[in-house]
PDB file of C-alpha atoms in Angstrom:
ATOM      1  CA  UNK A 208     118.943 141.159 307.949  1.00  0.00           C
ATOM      2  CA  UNK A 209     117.110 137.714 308.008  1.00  0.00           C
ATOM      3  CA  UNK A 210     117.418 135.510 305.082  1.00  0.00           C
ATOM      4  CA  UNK A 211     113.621 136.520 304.512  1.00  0.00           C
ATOM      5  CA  UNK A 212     114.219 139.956 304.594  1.00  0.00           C
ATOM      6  CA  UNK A 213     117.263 139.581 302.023  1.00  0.00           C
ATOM      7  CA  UNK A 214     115.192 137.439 299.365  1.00  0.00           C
ATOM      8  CA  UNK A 215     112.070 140.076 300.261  1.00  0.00           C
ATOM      9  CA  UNK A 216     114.762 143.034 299.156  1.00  0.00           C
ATOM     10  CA  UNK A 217     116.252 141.113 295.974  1.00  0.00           C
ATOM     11  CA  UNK A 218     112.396 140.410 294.446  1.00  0.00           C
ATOM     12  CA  UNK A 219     111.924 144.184 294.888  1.00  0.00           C
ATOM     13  CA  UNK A 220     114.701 145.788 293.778  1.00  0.00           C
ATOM     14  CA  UNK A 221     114.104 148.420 290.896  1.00  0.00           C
ATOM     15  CA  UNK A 222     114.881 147.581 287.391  1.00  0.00           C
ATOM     16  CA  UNK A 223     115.720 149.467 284.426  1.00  0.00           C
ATOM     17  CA  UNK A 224     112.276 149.999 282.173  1.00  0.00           C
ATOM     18  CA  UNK A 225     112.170 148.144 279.115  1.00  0.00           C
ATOM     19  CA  UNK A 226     112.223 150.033 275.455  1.00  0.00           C
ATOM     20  CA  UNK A 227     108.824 150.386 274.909  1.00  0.00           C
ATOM     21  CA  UNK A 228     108.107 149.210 270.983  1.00  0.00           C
ATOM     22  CA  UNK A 229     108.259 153.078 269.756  1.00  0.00           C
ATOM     23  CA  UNK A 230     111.794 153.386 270.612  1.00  0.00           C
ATOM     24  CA  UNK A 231     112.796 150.195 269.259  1.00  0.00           C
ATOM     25  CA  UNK A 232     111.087 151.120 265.860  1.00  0.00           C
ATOM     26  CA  UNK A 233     112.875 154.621 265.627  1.00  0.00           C
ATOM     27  CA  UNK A 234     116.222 153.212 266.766  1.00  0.00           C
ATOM     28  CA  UNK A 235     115.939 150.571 263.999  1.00  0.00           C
ATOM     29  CA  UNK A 236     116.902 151.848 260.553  1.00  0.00           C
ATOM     30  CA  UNK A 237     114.720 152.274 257.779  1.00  0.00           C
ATOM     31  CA  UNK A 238     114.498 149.148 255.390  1.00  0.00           C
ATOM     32  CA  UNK A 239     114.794 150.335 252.819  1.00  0.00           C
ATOM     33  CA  UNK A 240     117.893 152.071 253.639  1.00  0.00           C
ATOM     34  CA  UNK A 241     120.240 149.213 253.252  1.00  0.00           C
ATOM     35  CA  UNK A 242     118.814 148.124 249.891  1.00  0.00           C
ATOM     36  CA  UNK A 243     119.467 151.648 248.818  1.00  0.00           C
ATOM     37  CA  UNK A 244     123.542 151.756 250.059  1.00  0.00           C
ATOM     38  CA  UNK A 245     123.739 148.680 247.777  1.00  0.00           C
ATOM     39  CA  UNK A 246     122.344 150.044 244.666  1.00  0.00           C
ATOM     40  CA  UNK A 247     124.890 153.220 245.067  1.00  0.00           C
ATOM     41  CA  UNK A 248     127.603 151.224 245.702  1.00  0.00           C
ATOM     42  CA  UNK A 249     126.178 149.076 242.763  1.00  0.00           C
ATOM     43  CA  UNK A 250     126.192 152.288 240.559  1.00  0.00           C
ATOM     44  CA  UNK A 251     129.487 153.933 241.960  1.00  0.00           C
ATOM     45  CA  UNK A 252     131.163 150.283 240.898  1.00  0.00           C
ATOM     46  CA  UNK A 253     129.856 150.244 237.715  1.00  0.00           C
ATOM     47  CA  UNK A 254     131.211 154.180 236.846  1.00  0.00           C
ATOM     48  CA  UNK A 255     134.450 153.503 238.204  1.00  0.00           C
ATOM     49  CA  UNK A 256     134.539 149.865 235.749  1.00  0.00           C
ATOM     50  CA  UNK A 257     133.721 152.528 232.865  1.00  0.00           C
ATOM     51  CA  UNK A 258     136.022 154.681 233.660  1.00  0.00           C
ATOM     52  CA  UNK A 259     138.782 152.402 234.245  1.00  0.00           C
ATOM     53  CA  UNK A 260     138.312 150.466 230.810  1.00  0.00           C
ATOM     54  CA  UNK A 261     138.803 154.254 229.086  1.00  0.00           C
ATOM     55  CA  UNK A 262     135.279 154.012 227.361  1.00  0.00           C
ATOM     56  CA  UNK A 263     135.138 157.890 226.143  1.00  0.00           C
ATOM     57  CA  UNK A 264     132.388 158.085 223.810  1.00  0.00           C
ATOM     58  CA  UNK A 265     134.641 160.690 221.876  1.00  0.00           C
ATOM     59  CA  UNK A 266     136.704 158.121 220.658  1.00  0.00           C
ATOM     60  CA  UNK A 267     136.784 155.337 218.182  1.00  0.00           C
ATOM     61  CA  UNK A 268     135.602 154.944 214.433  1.00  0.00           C
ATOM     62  CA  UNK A 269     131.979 155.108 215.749  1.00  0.00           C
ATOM     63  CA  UNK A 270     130.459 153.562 212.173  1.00  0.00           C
ATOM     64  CA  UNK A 271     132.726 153.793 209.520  1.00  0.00           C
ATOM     65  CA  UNK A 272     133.510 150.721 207.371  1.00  0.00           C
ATOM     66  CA  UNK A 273     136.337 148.926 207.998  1.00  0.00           C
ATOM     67  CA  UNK A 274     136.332 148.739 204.161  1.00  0.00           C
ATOM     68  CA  UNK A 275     135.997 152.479 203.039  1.00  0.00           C
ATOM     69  CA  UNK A 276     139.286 153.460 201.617  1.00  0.00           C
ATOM     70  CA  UNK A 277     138.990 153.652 197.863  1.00  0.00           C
ATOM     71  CA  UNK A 278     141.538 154.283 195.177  1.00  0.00           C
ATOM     72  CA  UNK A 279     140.546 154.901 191.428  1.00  0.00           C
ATOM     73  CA  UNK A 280     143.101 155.094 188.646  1.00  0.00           C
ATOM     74  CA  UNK A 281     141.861 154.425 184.915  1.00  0.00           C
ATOM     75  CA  UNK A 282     138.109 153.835 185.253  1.00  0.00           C
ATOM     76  CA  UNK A 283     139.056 151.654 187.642  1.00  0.00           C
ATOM     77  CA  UNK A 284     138.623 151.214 191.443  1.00  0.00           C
ATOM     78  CA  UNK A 285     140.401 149.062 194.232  1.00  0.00           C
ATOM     79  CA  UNK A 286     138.836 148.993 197.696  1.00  0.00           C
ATOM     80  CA  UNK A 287     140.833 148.839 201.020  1.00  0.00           C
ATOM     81  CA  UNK A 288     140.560 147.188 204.396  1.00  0.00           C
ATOM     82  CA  UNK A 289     142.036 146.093 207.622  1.00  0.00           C
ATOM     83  CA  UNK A 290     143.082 149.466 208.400  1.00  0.00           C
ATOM     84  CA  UNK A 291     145.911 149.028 211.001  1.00  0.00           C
ATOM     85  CA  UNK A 292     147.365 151.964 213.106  1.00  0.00           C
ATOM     86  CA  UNK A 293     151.115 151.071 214.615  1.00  0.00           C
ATOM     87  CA  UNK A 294     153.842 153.017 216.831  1.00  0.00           C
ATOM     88  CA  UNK A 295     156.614 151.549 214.001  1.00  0.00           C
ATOM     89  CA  UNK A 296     158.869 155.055 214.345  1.00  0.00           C
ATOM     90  CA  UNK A 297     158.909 154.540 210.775  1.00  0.00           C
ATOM     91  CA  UNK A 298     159.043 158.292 209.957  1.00  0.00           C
ATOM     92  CA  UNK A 299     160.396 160.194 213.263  1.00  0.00           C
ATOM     93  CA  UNK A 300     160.726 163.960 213.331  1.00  0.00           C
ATOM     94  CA  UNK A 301     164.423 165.462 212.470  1.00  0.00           C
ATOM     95  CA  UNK A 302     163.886 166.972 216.412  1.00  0.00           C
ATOM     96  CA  UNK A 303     162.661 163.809 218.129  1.00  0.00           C
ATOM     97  CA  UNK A 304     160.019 163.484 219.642  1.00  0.00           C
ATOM     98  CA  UNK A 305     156.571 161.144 220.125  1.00  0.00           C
ATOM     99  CA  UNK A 306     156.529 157.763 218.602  1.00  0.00           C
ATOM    100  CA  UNK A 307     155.339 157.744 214.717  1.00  0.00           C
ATOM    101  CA  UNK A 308     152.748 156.248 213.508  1.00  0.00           C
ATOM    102  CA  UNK A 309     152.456 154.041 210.118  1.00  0.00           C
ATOM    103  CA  UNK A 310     148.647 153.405 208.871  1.00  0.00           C
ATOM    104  CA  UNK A 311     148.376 150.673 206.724  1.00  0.00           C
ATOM    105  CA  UNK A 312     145.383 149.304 204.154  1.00  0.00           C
ATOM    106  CA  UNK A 313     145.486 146.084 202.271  1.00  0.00           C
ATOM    107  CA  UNK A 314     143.574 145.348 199.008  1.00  0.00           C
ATOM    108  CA  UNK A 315     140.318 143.454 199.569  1.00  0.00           C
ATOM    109  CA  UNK A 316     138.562 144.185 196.849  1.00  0.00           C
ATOM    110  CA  UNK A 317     139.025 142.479 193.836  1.00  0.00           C
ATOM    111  CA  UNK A 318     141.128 140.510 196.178  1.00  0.00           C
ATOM    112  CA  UNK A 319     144.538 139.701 195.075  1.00  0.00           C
ATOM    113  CA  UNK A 320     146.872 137.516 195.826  1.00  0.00           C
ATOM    114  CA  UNK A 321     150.351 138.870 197.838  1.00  0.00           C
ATOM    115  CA  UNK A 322     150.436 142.351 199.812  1.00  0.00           C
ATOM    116  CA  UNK A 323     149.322 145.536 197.804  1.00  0.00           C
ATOM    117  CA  UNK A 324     148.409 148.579 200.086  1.00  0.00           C
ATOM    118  CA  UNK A 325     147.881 152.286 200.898  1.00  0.00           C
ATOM    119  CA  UNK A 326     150.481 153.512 203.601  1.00  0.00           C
ATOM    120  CA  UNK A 327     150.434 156.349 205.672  1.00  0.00           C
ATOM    121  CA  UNK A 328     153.027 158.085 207.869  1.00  0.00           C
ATOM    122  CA  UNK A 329     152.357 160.323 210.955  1.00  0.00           C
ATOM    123  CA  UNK A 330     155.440 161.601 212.427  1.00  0.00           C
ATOM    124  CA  UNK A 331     153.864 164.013 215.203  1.00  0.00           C
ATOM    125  CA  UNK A 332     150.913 162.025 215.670  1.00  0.00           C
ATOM    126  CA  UNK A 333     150.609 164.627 219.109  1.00  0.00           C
ATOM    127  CA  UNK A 334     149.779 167.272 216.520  1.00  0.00           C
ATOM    128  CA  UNK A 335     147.023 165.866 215.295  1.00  0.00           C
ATOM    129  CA  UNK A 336     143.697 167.263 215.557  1.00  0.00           C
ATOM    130  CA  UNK A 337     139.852 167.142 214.666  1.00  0.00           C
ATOM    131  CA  UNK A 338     141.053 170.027 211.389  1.00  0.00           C
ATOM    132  CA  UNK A 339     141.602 168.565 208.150  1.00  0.00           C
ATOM    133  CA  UNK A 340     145.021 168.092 207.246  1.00  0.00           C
ATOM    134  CA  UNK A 341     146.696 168.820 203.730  1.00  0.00           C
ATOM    135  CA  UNK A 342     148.302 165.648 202.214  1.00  0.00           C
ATOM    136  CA  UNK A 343     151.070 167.901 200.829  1.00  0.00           C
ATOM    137  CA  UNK A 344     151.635 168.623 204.779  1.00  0.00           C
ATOM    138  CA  UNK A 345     154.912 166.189 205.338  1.00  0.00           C
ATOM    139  CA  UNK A 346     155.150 167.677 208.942  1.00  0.00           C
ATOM    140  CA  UNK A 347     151.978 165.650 209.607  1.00  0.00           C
ATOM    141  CA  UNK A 348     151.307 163.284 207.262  1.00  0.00           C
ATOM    142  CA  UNK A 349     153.447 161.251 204.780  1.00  0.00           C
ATOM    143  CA  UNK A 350     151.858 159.361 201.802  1.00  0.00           C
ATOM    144  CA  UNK A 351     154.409 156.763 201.720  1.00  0.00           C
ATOM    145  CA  UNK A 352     152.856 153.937 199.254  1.00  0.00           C
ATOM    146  CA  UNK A 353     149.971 153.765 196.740  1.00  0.00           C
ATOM    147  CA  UNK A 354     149.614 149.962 195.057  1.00  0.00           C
ATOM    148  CA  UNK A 355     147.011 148.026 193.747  1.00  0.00           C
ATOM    149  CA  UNK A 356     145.983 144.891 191.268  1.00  0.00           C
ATOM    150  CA  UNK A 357     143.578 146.073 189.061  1.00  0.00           C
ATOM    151  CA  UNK A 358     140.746 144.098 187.253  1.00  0.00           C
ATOM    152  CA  UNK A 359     142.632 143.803 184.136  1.00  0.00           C
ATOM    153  CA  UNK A 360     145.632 142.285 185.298  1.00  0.00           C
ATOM    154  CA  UNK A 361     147.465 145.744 185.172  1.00  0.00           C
ATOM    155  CA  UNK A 362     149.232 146.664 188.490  1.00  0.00           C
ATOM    156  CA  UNK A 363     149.203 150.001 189.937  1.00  0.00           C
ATOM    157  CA  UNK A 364     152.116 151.831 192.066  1.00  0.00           C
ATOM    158  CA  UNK A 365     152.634 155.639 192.958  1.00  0.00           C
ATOM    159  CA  UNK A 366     154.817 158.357 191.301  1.00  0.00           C
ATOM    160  CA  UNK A 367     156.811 159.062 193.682  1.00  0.00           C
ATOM    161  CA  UNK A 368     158.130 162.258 191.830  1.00  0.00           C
ATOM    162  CA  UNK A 369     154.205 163.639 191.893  1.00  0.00           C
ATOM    163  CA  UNK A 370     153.008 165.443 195.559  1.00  0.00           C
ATOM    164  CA  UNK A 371     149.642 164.544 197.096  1.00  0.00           C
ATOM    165  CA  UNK A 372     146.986 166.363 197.086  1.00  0.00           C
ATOM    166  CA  UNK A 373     143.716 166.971 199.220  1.00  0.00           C
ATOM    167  CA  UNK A 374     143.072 166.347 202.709  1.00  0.00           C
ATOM    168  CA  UNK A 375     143.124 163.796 205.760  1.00  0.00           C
ATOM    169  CA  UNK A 376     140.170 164.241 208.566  1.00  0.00           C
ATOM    170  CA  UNK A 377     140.903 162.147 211.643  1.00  0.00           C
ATOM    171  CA  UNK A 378     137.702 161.188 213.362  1.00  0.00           C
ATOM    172  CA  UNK A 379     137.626 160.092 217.009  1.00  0.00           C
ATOM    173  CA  UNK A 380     141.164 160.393 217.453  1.00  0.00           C
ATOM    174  CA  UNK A 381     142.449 160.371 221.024  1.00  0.00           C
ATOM    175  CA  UNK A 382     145.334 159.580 223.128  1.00  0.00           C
ATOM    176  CA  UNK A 383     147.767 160.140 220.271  1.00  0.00           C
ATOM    177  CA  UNK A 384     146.338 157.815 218.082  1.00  0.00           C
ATOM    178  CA  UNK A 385     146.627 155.563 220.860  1.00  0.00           C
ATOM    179  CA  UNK A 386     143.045 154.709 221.749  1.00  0.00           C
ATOM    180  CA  UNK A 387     142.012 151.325 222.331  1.00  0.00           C
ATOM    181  CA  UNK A 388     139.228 151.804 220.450  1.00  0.00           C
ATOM    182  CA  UNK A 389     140.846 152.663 217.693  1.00  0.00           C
ATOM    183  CA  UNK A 390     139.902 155.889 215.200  1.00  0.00           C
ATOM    184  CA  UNK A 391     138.630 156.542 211.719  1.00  0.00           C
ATOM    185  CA  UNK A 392     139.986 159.024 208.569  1.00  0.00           C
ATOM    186  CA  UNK A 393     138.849 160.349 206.198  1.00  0.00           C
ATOM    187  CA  UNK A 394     140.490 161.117 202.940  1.00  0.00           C
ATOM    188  CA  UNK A 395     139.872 162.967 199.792  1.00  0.00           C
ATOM    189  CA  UNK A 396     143.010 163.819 197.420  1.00  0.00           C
ATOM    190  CA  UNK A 397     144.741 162.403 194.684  1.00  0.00           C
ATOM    191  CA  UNK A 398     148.593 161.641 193.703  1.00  0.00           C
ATOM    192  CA  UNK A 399     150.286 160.518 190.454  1.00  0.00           C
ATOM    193  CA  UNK A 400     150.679 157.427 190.113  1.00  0.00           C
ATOM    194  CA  UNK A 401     151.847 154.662 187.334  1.00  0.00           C
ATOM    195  CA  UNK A 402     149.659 152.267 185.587  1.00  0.00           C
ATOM    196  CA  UNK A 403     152.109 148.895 184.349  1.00  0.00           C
ATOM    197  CA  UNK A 404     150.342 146.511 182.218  1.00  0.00           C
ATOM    198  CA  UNK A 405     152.245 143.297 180.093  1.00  0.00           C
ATOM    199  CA  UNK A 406     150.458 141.674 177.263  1.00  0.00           C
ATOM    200  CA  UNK A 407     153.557 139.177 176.739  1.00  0.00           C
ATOM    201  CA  UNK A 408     155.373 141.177 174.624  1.00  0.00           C
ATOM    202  CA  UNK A 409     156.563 142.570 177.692  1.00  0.00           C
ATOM    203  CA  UNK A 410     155.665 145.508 180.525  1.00  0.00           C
ATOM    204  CA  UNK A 411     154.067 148.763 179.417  1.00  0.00           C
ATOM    205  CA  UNK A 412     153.519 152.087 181.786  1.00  0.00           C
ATOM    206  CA  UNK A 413     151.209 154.845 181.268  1.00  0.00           C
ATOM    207  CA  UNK A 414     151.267 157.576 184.059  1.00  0.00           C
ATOM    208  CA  UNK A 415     147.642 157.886 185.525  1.00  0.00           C
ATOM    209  CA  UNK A 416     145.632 160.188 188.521  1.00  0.00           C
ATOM    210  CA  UNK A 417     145.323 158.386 191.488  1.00  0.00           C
ATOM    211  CA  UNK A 418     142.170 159.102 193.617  1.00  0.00           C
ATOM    212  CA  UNK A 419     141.914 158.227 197.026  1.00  0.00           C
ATOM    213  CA  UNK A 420     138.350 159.054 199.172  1.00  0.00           C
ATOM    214  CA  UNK A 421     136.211 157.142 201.425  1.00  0.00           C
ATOM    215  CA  UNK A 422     135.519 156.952 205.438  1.00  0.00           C
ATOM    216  CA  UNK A 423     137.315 154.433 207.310  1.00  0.00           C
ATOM    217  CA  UNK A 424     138.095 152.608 210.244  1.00  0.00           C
ATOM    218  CA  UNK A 425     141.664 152.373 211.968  1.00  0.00           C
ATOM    219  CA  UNK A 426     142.487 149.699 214.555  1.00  0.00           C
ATOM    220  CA  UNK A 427     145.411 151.371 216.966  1.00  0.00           C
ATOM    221  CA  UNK A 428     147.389 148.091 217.596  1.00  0.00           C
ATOM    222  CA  UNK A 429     149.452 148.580 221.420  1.00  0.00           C
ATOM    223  CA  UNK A 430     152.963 147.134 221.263  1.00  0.00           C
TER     224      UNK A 430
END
């Protein structure tokens, strides 16, 4: 073949036919399509961030004061606050068992000067459900310490030799008390207790009704 003949063949060789622009537009994906992967994976991220930081709208105080326990002895009443929920083991079961837990509430109000406090024991805190329990239940719940300043300088402690009465409601209570966000209680009872007064001439006691009710917030501290 001539050198003519072999450029004459090349220029007319067949080609492949070129997409036409219909093909290329239903080849090429929608677009919207990738705007749309982003917002699921957007939304998918966002559910798994939830779930991962245990945000259960079951649990936690919701809005109960931090400031609702109340305690009334003599016409008088002392409020409570910075409600504190701790795995101390202070009162563990005879069998074993889960850590307890110890609920404490310090006077605010009138505020005092030094530590007095309302403290609670739980020594199967996995027990514990959304039913109210009895105060004179010690499998559950242990009133370990009732004391308070009062307005007129008299000081106020628990008779230990008198059972509680009434009951505990735990609120948002989850993971064994051991919710990060925490729970609330509440309580309506009463227990003996022991009014001490001194007027210089030295300390007088009077034995008094303690009453204990309000809606409050617990903060479940992790150790």
């Amino acid at each position: 073949m001539s050198c003519r003949e072999t450029a004459s063949a090349t220029r007319w060789s067949p080609r492949p036919p070129s997409p036409s622009r219909s093909n290329i537009d239903r080849a090429r994906p929608p677009a919207l399509l990738p705007a749309l992967l982003i917002g699921l994976a957007l939304a998918a991220a966002a559910g798994n961030l939830v779930a991962g930081c245990g945000q259960d709208p079951t649990c936690g105080p919701e809005d109960a004061p931090a400031d609702g326990l109340r305690a009334t002895a003599a016409a008088q009443t002392v409020r409570y606050g910075g409600v504190t929920s701790s795995p101390n083991n202070d009162c563990p079961p005879a069998e074993g068992g889960p850590t307890s837990l110890t609920v404490e509430a310090t006077q605010v109000d009138p505020a005092v000067d030094g530590r007095q406090s309302v403290v609670l024991c739980l020594p199967r805190p996995a027990e514990i459900g959304p039913d109210p329990i009895e105060l004179a239940d010690t499998r559950l719940v242990e009133l370990v310490d009732v004391s308070a300043r009062l307005d007129d300088e008299c000081s106020l402690r628990i008779d230990y030799d008198q059972p509680a009465t009434g009951t505990l409601t735990f609120l948002g209570y989850c993971d064994d008390g051991g919710h990060p966000a925490g729970y609330a209680i509440t309580v309506a009872g009463s227990v003996g207790g022991r009014r001490i007064c001194d007027d210089g001439t030295g300390p007088t006691e009077e034995a008094v009704t303690v009453t204990l009710d309000g809606t409050f917030a617990v903060e479940a501290l992790q150790f």
